[in-house]
GROMACS .gro file of C-alpha atoms in nm:
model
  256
    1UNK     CA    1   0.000   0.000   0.000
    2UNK     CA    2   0.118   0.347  -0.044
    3UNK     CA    3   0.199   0.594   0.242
    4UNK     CA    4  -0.026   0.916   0.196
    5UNK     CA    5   0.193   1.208   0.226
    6UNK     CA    6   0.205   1.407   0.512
    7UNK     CA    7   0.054   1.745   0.477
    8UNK     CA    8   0.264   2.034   0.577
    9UNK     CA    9   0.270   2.378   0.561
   10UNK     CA   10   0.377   2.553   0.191
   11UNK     CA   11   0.723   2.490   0.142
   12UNK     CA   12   0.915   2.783   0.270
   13UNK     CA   13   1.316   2.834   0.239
   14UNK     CA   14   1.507   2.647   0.518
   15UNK     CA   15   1.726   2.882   0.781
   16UNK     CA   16   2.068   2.785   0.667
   17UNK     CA   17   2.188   2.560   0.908
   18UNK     CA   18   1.903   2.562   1.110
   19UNK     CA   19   1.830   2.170   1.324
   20UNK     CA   20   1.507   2.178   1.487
   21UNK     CA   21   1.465   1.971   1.768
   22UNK     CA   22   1.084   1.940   1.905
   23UNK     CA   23   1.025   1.871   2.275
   24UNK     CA   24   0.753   1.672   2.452
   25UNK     CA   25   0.441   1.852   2.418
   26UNK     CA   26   0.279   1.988   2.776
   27UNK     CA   27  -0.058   1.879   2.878
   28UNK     CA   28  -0.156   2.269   3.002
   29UNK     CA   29  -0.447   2.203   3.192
   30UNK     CA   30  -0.335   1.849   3.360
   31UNK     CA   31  -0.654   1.646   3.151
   32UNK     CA   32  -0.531   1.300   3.208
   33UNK     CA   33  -0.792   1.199   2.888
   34UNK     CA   34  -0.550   1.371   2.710
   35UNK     CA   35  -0.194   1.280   2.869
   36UNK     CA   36  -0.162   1.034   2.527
   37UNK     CA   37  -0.073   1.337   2.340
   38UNK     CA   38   0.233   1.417   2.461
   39UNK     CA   39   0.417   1.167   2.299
   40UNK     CA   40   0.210   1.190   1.976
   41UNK     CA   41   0.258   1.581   1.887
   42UNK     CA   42   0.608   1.547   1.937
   43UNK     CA   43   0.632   1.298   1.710
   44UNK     CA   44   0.343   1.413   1.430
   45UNK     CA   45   0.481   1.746   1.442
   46UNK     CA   46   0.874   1.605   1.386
   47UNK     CA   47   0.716   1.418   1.122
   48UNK     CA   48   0.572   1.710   0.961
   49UNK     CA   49   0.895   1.935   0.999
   50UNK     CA   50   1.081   1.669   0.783
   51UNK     CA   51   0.807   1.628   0.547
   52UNK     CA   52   0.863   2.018   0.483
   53UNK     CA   53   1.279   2.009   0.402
   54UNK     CA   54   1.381   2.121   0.805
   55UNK     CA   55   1.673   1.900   0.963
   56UNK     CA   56   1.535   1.759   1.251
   57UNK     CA   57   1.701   1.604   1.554
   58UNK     CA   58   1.528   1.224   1.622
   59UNK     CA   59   1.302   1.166   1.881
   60UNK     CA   60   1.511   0.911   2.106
   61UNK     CA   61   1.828   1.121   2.103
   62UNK     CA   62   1.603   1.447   2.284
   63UNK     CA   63   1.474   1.188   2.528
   64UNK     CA   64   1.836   1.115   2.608
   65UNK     CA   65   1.955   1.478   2.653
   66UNK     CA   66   1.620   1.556   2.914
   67UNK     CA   67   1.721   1.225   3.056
   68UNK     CA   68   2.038   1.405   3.161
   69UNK     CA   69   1.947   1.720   3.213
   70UNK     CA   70   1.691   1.578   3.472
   71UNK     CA   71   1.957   1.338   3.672
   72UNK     CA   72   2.176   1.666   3.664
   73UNK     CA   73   1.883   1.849   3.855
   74UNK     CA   74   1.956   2.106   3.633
   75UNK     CA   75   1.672   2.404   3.717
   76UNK     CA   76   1.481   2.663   3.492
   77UNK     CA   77   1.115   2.745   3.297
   78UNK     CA   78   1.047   2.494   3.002
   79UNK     CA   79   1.257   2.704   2.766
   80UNK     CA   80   1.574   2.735   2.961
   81UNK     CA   81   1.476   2.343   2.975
   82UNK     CA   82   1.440   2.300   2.615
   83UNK     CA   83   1.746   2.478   2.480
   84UNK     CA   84   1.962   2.333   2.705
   85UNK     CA   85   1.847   1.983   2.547
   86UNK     CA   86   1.845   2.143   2.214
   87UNK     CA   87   2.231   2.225   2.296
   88UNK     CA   88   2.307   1.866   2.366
   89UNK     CA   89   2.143   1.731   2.057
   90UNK     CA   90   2.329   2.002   1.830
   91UNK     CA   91   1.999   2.188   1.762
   92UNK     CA   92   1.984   2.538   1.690
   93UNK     CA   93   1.593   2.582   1.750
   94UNK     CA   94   1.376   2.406   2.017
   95UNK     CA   95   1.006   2.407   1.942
   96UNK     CA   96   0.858   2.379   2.301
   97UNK     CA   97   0.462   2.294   2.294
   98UNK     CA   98   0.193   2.278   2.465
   99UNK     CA   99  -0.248   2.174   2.457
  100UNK     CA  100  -0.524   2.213   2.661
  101UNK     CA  101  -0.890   2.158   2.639
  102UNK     CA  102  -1.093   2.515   2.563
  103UNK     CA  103  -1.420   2.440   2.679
  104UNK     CA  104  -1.505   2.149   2.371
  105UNK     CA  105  -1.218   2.256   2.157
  106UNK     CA  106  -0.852   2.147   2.212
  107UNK     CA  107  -0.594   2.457   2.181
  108UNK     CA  108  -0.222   2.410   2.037
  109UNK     CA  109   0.029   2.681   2.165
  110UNK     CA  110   0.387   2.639   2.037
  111UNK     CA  111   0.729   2.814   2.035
  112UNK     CA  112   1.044   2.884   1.803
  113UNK     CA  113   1.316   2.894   2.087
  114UNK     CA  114   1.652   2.984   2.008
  115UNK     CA  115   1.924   2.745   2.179
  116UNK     CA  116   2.209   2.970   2.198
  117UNK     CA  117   2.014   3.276   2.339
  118UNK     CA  118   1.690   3.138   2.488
  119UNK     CA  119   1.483   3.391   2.273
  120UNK     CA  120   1.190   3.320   2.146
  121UNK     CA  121   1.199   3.361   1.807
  122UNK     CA  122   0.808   3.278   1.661
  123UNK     CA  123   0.503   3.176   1.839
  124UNK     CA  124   0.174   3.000   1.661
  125UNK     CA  125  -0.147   2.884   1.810
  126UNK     CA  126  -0.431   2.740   1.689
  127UNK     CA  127  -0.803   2.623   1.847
  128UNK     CA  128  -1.074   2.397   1.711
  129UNK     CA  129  -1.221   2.074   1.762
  130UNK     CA  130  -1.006   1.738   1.873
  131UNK     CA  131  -1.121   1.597   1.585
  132UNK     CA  132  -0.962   1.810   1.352
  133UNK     CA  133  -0.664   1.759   1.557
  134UNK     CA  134  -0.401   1.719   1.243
  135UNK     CA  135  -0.546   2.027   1.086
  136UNK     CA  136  -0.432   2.240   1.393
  137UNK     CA  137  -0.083   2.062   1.356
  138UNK     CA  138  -0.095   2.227   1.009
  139UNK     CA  139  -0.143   2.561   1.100
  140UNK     CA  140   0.097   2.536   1.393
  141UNK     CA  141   0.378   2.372   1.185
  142UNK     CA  142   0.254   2.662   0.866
  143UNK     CA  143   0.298   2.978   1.106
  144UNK     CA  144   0.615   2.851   1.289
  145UNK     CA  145   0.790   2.828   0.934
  146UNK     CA  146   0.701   3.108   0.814
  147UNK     CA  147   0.808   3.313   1.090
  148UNK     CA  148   1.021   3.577   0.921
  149UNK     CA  149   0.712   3.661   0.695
  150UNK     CA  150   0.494   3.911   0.758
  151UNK     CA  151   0.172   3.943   0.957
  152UNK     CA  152  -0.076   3.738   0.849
  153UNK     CA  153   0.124   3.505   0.596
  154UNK     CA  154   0.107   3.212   0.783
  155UNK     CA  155  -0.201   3.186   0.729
  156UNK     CA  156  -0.148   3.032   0.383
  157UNK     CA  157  -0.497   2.883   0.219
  158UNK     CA  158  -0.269   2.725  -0.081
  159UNK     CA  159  -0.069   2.502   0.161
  160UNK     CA  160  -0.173   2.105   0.089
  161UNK     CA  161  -0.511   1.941   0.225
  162UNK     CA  162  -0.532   1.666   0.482
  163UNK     CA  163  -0.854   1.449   0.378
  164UNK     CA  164  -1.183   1.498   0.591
  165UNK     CA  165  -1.140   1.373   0.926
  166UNK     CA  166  -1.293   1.023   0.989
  167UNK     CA  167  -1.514   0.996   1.273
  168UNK     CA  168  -1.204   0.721   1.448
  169UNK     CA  169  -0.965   0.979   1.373
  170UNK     CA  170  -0.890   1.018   1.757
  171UNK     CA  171  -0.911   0.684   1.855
  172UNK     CA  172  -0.639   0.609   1.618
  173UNK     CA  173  -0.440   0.876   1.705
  174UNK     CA  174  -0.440   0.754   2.060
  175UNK     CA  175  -0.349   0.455   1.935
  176UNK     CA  176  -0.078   0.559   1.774
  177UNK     CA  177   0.058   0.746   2.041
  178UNK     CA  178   0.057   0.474   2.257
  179UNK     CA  179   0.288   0.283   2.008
  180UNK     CA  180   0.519   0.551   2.057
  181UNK     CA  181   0.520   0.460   2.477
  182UNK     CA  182   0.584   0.092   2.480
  183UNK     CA  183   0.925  -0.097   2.424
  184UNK     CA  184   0.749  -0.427   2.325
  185UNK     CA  185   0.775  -0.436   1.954
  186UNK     CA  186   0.517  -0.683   1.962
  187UNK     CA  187   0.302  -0.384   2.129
  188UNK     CA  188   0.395  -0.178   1.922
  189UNK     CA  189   0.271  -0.379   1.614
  190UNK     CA  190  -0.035  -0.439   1.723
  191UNK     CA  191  -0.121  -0.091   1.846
  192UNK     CA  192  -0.002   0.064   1.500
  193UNK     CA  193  -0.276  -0.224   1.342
  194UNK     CA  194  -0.518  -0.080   1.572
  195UNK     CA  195  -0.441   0.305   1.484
  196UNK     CA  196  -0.454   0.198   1.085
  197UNK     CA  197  -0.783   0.026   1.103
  198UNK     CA  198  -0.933   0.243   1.317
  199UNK     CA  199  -0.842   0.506   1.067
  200UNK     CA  200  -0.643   0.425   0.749
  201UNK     CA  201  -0.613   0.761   0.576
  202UNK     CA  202  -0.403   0.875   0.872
  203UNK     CA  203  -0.041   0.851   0.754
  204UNK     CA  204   0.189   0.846   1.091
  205UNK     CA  205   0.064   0.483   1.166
  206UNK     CA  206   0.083   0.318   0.881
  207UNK     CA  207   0.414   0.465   0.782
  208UNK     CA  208   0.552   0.361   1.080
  209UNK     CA  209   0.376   0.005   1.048
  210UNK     CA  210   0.534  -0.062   0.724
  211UNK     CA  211   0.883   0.037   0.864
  212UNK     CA  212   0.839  -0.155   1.174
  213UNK     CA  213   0.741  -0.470   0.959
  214UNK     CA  214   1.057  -0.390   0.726
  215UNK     CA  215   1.314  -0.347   1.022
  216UNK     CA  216   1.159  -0.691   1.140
  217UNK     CA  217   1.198  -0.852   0.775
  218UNK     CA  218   1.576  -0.791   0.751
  219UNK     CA  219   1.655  -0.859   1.089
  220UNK     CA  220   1.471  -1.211   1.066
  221UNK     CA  221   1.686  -1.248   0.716
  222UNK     CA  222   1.994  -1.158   0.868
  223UNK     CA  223   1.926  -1.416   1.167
  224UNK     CA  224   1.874  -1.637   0.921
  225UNK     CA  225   2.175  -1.611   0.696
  226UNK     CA  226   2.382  -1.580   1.035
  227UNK     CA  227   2.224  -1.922   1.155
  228UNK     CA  228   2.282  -2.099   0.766
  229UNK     CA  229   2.634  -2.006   0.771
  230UNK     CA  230   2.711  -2.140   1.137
  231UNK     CA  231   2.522  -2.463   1.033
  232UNK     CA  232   2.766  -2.497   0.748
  233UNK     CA  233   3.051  -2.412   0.972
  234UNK     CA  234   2.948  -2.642   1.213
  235UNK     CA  235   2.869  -2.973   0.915
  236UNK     CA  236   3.239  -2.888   0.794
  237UNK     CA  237   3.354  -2.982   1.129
  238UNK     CA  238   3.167  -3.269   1.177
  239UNK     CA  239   3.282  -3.357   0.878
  240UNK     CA  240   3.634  -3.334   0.923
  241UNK     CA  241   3.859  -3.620   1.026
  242UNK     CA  242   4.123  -3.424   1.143
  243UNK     CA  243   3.922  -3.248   1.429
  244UNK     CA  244   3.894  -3.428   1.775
  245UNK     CA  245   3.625  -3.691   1.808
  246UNK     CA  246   3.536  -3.506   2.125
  247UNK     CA  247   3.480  -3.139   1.920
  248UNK     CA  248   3.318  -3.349   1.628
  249UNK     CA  249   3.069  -3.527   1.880
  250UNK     CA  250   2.982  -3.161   2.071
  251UNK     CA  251   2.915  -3.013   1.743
  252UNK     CA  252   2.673  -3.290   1.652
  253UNK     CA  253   2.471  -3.286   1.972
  254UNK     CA  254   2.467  -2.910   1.961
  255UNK     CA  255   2.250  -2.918   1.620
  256UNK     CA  256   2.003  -3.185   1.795
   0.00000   0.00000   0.00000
């Protein structure tokens, strides 16, 4: 099946030597219905960034640096916190973020942070309902990028469409999120099947389902090849008259 592509804001000339690095999201307002997003804008919103030409630090290697920053009991507000882990990662930018329920709507806040200077260099926001959750990614990731434009350019209506919303669009999105928490690749698998039949035209799970499944395909091949060639190994010295009964023997009860 084909990956849809990720929708993104237009594409807008790269900072020159800009690496963007994007933190944890915050849950604002402490809604534990909505903790699962944490994990899941981070990694949409990374996602995204790529999609639209930025260099962008991986997920696992931020988790590292705040990791360290937090056995270091290093103090400060979240965007001393952030560009210090930005520093450690070789990022330029941070993008600190944060949601919160608005009486039915959810509300996305994020930041441009500079690492060197802890200014803030572009802020976006965007409101509406959870549903159209992916669509207030857009204009969040659209208005960030375009942050040396002028007023109101963010605001692009030519940047590219997501399709309608499906009614299990946040189901799956939880769902996907999840996969993002656990270390079982087994989990993992089956919470990505979840998030793609719950809602197929969403991209994030089933991209990362098909890479999972790849990653598992050569490492099963590579086992295997590995396992032929020490089978071979192993017949040759079974085989061989001048090797020690006793070696000979060992090697034949190991492949019992």
């Amino acid at each position: 099946s084909v990956v849809p592509r990720l929708a993104h804001a237009e594409e807008t000339a790269p900072v020159r030597g800009e690496v963007l690095a994007v933190m944890p999201w915050k849950n604002l307002n402490g809604d534990p219905k909505l903790d699962w997003l944490k994990a899941g804008m981070a990694e949409t919103m990374t996602s995204d960034l790529r999609q639209a030409g930025r260099a962008v630090v991986e997920r696992s290697q931020i988790d590292r640096a705040l990791a360290e920053i937090l056995l270091q009991g290093q103090q400060g507000d979240d965007a001393t916190q952030a560009a210090r882990a930005g520093k450690l990662v070789g990022a330029t930018t941070v993008v600190v973020g944060g949601f919160q329920r608005a009486g039915k709507d959810l509300r996305l806040t994020a930041r441009f942070v500079r690492v060197e200077t802890g200014v803030v260099e572009a802020t976006a926001k965007a409101t509406g309902p959870i549903e159209k959750v992916f669509g207030l990614q857009d204009e969040i990731v659209s208005r960030l990028l375009r942050r040396n434009a002028t007023k109101g350019e963010g605001d692009v209506a030519a940047r590219p469409k997501r399709p309608p919303p499906s009614k299990n669009v946040v189901e799956s999105y939880r769902l996907y999120s999840l996969s993002l928490q656990t270390i079982s690749q087994t989990e993992r698998i089956l919470y990505l099947r979840e998030a793609v039949q719950k809602d197929p035209t969403t991209p994030y799970a089933t991209k990362d389902l098909l890479e999972l499944q790849q990653r598992l395909k050569d490492y099963q091949k590579t086992s295997d090849t590995a396992l032929e060639e020490q089978a071979r190994t192993d017949r040759s010295i079974i085989g061989d008259a001048t090797t020690p009964m006793k070696a000979r023997v060992q090697k034949a009860l190991a492949g019992i």
